[in-house]
Short mmCIF file of C-alpha atoms and ligand atoms in Angstrom, two decimals:
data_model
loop_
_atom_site.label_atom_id
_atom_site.label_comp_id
_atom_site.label_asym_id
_atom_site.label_seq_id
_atom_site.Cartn_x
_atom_site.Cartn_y
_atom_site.Cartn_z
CA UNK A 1 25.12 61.29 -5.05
CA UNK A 2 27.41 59.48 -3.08
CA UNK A 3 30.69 62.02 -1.26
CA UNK A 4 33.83 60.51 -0.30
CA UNK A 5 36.43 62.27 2.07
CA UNK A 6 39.46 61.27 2.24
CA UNK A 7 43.39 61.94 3.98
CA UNK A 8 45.06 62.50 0.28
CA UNK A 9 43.04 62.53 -2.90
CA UNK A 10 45.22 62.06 -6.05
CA UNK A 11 43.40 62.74 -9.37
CA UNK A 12 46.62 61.86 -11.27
CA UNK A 13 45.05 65.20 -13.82
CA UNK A 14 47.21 67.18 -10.73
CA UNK A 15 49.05 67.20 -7.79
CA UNK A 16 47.42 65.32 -4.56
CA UNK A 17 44.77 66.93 -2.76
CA UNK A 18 45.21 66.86 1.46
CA UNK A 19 41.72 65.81 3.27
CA UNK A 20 39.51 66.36 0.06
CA UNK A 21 35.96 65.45 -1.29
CA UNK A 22 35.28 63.09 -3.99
CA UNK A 23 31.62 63.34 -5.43
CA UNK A 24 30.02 60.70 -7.74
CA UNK A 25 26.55 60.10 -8.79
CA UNK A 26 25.36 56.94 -11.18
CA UNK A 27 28.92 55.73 -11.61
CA UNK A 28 30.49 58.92 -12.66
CA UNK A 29 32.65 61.66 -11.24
CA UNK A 30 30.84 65.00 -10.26
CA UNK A 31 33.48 67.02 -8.73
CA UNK A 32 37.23 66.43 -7.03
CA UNK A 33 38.25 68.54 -4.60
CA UNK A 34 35.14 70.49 -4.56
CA UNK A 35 32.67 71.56 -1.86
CA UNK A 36 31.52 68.72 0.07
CA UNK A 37 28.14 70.23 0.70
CA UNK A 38 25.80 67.51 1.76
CA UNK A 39 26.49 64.25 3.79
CA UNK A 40 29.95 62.89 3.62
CA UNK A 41 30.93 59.32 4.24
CA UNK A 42 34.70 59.86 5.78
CA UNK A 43 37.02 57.30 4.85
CA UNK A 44 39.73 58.43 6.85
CA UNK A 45 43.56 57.72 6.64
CA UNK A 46 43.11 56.44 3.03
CA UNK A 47 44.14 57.53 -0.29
CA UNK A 48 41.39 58.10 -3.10
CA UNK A 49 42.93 57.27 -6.49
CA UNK A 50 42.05 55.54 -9.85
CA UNK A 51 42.00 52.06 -10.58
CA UNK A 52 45.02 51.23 -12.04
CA UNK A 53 45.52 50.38 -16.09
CA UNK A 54 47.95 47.44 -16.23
CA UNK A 55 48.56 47.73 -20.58
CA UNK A 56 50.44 44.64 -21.17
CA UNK A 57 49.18 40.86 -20.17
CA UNK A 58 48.67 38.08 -21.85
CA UNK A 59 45.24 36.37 -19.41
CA UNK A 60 45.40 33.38 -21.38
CA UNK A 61 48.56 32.32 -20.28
CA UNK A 62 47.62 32.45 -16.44
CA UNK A 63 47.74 28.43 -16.53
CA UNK A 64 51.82 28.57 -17.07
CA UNK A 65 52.00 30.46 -13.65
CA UNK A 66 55.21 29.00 -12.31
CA UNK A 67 55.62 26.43 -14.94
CA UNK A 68 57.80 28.66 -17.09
CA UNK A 69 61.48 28.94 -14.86
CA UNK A 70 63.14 31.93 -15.01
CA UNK A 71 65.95 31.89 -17.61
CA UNK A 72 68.88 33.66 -18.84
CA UNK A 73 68.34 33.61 -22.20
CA UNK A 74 64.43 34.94 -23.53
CA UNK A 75 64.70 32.74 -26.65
CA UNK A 76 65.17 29.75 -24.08
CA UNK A 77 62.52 30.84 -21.65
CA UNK A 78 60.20 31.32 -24.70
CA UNK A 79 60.95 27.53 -25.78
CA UNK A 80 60.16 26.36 -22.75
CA UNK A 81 56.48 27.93 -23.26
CA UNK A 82 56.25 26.79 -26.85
CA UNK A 83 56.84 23.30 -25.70
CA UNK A 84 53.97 23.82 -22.78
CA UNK A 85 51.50 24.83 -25.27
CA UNK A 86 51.86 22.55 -27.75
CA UNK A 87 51.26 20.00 -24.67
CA UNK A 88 47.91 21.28 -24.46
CA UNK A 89 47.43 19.26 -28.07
CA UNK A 90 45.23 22.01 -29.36
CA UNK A 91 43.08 21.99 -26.68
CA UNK A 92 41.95 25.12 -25.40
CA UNK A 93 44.06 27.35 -22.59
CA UNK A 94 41.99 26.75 -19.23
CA UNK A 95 39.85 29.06 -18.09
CA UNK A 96 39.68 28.96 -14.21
CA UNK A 97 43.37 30.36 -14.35
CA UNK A 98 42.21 33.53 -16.31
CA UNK A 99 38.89 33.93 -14.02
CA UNK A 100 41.95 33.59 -10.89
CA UNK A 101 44.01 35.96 -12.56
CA UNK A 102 41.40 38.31 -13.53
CA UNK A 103 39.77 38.53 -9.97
CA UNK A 104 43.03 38.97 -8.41
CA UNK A 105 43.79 42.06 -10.29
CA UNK A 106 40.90 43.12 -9.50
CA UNK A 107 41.67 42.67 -5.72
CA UNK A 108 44.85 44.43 -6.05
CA UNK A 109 43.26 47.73 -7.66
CA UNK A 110 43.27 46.98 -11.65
CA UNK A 111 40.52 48.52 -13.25
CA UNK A 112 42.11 48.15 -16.93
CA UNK A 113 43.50 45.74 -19.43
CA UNK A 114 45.72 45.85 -22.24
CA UNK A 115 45.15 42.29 -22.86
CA UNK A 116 46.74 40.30 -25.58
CA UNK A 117 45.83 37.22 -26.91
CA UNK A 118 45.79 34.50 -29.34
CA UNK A 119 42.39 32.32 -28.31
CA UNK A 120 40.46 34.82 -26.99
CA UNK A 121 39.72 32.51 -24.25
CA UNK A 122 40.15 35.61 -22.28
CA UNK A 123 36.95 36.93 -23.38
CA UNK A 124 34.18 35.90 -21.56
CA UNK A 125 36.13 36.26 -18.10
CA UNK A 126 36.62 39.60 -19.09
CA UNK A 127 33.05 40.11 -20.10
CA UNK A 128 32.01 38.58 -16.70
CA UNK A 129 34.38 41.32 -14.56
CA UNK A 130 33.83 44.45 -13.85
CA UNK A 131 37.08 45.37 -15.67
CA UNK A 132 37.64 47.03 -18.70
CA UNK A 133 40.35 45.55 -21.47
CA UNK A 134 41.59 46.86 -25.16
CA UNK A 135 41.89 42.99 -26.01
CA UNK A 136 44.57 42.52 -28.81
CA UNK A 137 44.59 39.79 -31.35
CA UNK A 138 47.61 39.14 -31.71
CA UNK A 139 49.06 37.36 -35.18
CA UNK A 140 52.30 35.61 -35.74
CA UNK A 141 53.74 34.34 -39.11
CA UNK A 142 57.19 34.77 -40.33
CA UNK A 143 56.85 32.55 -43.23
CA UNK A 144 53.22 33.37 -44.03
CA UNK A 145 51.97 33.23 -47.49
CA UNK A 146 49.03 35.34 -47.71
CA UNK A 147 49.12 37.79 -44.86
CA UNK A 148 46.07 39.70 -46.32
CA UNK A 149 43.89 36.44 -45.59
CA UNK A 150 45.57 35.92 -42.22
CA UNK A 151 44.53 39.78 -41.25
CA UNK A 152 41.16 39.36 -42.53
CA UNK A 153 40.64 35.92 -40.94
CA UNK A 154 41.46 37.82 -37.66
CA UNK A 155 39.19 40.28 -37.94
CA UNK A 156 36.10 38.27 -39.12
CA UNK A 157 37.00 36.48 -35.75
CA UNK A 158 35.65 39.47 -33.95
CA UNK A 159 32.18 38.64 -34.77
CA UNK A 160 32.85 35.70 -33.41
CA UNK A 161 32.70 36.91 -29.26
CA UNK A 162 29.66 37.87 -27.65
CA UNK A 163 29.97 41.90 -27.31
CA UNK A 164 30.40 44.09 -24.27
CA UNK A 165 30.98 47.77 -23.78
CA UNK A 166 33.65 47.55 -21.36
CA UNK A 167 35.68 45.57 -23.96
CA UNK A 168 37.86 46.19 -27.41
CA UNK A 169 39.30 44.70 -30.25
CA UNK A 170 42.02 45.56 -32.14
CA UNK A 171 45.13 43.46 -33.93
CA UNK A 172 48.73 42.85 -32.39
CA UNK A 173 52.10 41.72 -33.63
CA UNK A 174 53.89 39.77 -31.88
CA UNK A 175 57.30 40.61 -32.81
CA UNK A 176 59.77 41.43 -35.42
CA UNK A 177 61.50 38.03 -34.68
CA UNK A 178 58.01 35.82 -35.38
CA UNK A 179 56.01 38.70 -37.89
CA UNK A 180 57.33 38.91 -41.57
CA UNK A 181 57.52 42.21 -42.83
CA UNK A 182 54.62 41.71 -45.59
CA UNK A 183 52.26 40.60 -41.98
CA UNK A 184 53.53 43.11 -40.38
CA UNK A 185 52.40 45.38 -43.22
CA UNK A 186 48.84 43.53 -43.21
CA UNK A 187 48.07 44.41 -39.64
CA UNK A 188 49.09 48.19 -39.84
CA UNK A 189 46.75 48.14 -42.68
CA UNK A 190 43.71 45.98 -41.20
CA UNK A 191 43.80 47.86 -37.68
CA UNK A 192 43.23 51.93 -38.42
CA UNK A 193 42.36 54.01 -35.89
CA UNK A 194 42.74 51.69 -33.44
CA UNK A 195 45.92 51.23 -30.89
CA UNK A 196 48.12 48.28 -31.92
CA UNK A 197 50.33 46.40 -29.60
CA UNK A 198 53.59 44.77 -30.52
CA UNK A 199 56.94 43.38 -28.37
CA UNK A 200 59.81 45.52 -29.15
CA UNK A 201 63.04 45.65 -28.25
CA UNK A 202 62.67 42.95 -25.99
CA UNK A 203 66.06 40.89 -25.75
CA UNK A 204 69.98 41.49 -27.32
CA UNK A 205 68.92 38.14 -29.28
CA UNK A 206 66.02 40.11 -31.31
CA UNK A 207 68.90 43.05 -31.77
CA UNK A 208 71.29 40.25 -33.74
CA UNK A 209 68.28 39.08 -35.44
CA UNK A 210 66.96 42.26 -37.31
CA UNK A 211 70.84 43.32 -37.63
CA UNK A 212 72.65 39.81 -38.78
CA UNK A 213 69.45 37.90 -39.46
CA UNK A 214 71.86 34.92 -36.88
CA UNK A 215 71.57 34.60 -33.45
CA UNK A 216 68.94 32.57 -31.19
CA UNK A 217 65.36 33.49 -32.79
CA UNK A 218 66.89 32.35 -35.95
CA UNK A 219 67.70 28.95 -34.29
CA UNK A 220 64.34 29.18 -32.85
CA UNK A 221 62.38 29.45 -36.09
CA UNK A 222 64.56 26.92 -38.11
CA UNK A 223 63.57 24.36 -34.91
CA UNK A 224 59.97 25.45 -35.39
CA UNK A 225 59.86 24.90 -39.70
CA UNK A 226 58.57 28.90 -39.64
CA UNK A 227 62.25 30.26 -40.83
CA UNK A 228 62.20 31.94 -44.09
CA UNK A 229 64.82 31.76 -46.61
CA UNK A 230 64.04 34.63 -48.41
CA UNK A 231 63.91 37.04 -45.74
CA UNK A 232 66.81 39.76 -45.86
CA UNK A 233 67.62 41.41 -42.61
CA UNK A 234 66.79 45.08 -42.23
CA UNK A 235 70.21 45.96 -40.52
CA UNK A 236 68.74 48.38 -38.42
CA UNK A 237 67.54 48.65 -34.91
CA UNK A 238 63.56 47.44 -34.12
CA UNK A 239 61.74 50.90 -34.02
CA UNK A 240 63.57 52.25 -37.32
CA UNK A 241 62.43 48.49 -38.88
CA UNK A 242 58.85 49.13 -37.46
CA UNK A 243 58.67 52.67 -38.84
CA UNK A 244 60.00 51.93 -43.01
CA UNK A 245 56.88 49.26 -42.26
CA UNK A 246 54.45 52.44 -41.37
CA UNK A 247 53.90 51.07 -38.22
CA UNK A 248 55.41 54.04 -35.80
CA UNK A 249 52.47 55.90 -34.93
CA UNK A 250 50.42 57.94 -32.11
CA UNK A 251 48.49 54.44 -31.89
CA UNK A 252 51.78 52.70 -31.00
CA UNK A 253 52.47 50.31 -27.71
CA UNK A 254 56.21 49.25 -28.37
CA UNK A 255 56.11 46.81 -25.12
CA UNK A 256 59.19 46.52 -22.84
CA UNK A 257 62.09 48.51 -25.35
CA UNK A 258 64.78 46.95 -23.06
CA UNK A 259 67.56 47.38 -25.93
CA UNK A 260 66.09 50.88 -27.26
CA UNK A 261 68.98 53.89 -27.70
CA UNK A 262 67.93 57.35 -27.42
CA UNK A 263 67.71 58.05 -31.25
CA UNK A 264 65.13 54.57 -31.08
CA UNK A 265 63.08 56.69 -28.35
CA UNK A 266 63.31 59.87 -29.49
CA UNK A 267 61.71 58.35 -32.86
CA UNK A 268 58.77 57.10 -30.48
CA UNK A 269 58.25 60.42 -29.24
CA UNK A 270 58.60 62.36 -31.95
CA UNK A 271 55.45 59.86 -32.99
CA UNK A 272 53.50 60.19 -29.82
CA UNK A 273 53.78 56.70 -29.19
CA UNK A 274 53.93 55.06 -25.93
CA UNK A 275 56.79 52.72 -24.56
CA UNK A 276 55.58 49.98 -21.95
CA UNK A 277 57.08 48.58 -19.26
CA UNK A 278 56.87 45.44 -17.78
CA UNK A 279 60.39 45.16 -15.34
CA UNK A 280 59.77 42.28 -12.96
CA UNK A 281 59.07 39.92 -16.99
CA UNK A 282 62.24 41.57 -18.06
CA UNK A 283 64.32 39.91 -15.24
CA UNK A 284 62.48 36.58 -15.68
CA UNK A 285 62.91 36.09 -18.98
CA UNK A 286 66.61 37.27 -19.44
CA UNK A 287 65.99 39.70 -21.33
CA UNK A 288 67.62 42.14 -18.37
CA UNK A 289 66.66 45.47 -16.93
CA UNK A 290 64.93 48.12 -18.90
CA UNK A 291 66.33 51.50 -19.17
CA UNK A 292 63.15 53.23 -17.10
CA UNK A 293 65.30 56.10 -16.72
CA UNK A 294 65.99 57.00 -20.47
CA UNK A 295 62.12 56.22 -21.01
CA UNK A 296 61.38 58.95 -19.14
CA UNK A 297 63.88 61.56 -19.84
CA UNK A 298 62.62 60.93 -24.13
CA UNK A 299 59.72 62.31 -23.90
CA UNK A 300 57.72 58.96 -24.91
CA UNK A 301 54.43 57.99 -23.24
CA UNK A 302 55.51 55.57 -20.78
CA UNK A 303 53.18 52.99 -19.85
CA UNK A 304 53.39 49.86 -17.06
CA UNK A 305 52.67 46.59 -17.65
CA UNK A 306 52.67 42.97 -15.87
CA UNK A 307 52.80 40.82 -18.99
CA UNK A 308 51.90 37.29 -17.94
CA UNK A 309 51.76 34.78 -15.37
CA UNK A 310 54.63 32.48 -17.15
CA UNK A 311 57.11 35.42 -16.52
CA UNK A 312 56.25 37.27 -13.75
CA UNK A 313 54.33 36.10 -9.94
CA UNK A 314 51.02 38.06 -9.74
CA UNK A 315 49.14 40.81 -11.38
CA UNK A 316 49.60 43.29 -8.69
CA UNK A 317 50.32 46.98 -10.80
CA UNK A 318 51.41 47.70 -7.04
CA UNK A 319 53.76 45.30 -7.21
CA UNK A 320 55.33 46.50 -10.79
CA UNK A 321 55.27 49.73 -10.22
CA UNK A 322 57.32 49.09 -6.64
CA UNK A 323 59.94 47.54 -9.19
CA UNK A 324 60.03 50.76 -11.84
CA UNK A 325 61.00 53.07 -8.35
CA UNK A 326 63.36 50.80 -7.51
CA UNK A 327 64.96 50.73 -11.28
CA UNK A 328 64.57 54.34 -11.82
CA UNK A 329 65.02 56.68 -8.02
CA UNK A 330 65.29 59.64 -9.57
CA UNK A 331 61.89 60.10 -11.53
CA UNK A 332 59.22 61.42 -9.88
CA UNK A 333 56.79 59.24 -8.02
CA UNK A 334 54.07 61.50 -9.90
CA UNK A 335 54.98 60.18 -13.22
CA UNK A 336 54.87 56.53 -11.96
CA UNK A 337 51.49 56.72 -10.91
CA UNK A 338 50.28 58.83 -14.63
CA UNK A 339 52.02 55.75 -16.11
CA UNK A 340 50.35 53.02 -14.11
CA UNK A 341 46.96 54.96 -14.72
CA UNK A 342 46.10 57.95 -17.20
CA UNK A 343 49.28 57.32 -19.55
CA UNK A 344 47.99 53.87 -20.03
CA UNK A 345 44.27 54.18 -20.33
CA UNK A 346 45.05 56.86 -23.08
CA UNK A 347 47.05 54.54 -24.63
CA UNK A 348 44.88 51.75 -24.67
CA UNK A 349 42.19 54.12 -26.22
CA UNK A 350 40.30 54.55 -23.05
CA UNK A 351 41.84 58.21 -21.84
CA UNK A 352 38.06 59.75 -22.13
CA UNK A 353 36.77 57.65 -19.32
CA UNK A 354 39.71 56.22 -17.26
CA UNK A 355 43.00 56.64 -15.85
CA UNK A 356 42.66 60.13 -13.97
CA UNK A 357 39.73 61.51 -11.77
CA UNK A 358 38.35 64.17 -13.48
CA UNK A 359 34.35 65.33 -13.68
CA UNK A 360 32.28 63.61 -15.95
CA UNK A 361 35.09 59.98 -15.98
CA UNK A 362 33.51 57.21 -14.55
CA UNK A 363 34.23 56.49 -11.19
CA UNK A 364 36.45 53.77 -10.98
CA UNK A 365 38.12 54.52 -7.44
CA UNK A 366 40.37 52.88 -4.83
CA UNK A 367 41.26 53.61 -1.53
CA UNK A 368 44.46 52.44 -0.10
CA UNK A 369 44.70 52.56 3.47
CA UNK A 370 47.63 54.70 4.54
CA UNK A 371 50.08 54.21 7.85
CA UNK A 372 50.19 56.78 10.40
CA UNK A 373 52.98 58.29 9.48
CA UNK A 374 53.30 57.55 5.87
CA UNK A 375 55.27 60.77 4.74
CA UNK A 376 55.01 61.43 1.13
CA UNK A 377 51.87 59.70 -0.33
CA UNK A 378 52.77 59.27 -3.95
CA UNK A 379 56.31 57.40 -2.79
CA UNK A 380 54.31 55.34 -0.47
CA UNK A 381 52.11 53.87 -3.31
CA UNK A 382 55.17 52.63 -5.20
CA UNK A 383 56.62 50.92 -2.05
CA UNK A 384 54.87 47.75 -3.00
CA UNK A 385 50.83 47.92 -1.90
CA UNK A 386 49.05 44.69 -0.97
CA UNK A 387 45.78 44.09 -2.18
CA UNK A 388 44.74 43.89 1.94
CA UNK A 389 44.97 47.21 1.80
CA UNK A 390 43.17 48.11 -1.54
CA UNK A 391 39.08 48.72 -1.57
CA UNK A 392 37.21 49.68 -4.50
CA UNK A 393 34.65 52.21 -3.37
CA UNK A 394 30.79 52.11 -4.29
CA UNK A 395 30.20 54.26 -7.42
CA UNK A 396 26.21 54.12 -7.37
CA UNK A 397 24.05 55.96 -5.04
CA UNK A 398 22.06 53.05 -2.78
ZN1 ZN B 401 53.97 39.99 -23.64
#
């Protein structure tokens, strides 16, 4: 049994706890806030909280950090990628970059993935981390001819990666823009009871799309031969598309909703899905500031992501979750931290043993050193942490 005391402990399951004990034994929580009977190892002016669940990157695409400029238009940013890839001339997406990326989240207090991905070259860095990571394969196909194959293909793949407990498969969509509605149908089928990631709502040019079937993505796909003449435009707004598909469920991540209304997030709630946010991408790619605000006041699960390296400068949850306060000043600090922690491990399917610290979870904890004076200590952790001042503390008795 190892006991931690500490200035502030915040279990995120309540309020924070002033000069508390944290008890683990073998990796797991015993007790919060409990007696501290026994020797005590006293960290001092830190803060005890959970690692932090970052639910929307993309790993593999560490190797376009600052390749990709920021843009005002997403459909233009997201050529600019295209192009890079296809440079790679089918070779594989390198691996140091991920192994970087992966260890600097680490460093900066990540303890969970929502990872999406379409090589899986994220895998075995994953594997090799002491992270945790709902990996999604994620399909695109807007003129595909036999999405049943395509979805099965996928998940035969999974057989394919050398197992681990820590990490998850299920299927993604990429988008409404680059998914036909027959593959979008294929992957709600092929991935029950398991969560399902797709971008939603993302830019004004993916609004024209599903409303006009015109606009940029259209260009975009008629540039890349995937266009599809036969496709008729739902004339409706993204989450009402998704849901006539059957894909507006409690298993739901619509990622980054910059364009949703209220009626598009009260649908989400109603559903029990869960909205996530990735700001600091949202400004890169032009697809402009998300209504945090509105997320909040809907009732949805809101969840905080990076997304990757070509749209955003490090992996630092800190660092997001500095730019949701400054977005949104009116919600409370308390429901930033649930979102960059419990709200997203339950969404990624990992609520039982992440995201809060509760008895029995496993003890995935960091301590960020506090200032003298820091005032209120859920405000301070959204003022934009450094990973100099984030340690992971020992979980195992030595
Ligand atoms: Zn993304």
């Amino acid at each position: 049994m190892i006991r931690y005391r500490a200035a502030w402990v915040l279990p995120v399951a309540g309020r924070p706890i002033a000069s508390a004990v944290v008890s683990v034994d073998r990796g797991v929580i015993v007790s919060v806030g409990g007696p501290s009977g026994g020797a005590v190892e006293d960290l001092g002016h830190v803060a005890i909280l959970p690692g932090l669940v970052n639910a929307h990157t993309h790993l593999e695409l560490s190797w376009l950090r600052g390749r990709v400029p920021p843009s005002t238009s997403m459909p233009a940013w997201a050529r600019t990628l295209i192009g890079l890839r296809r440079g790679l001339g089918g070779a594989a997406d390198p691996v140091e970059p991920i192994v970087d990326a992966v260890a600097a989240a680490r460093a900066s207090g990540t303890c969970l993935f929502g990872d999406v991905t379409n090589s899986l070259a994220a895998w075995d860095p994953l594997r090799e981390s002491d992270l945790s990571a709902a990996v999604f394969a994620e399909l695109l196909g807007f003129s595909a001819k036999e999405p049943e194959t395509i979805v099965k293909v996928a998940l035969e793949g999974f057989a394919d990666v050398t197992p681990a407990e820590s990490l998850r498969l299920s299927l993604a969509a990429h988008a409404p823009y680059s998914v036909s509605p027959a593959l979008l149908q294929a992957i709600g089928r092929g991935n029950p009871d398991r969560p399902l990631s797709i971008h939603l709502g993302e830019s004004a040019q993916e609004i024209e799309f599903l409303r006009q079937g015109t606009g940029e993505w259209r260009a975009l796909l008629e540039a890349l031969g995937a266009w599809n003449p036969d496709w008729i435009p739902p004339a409706c707004g993204p989450v009402e598309y998704l849901d006539r598909l059957g894909l507006v469920h409690d298993r739901l991540l619509a990622v980054h909703g910059v364009q949703f209304t209220d009626d598009e997030l009260a649908r989400l709630a109603r559903a029990r899905a869960t909205v996530v946010t990735c700001p600091r991408s949202n400004r890169w790619t032009g697809a402009g500031e998300p209504p945090i605000d509105r997320f909040y006041a809907s009732g949805a699960r809101v969840a905080v992501g990076t997304d990757s390296l070509a749209s955003v400068d490090d992996l630092n949850l800190f660092a997001e979750m500095a730019e949701v306060r400054r977005l949104a000043p009116r919600v409370p600090a308390s429901r930033i931290l649930e979102s960059a922690t419990l709200a997203g491990a339950q969404a990624l399917g990992f609520g039982s043993a992440l995201g809060s610290l509760e008895p029995g979870k496993r003890a995935e904890l960091l301590a960020v050193r506090l200032p003298a004076n820091c005032g209120d200590v859920e405000e301070y952790l959204l003022s934009g942490i450094e990973p100099s001042d984030v340690t992971w503390l020992e979980a195992d008795s030595r």
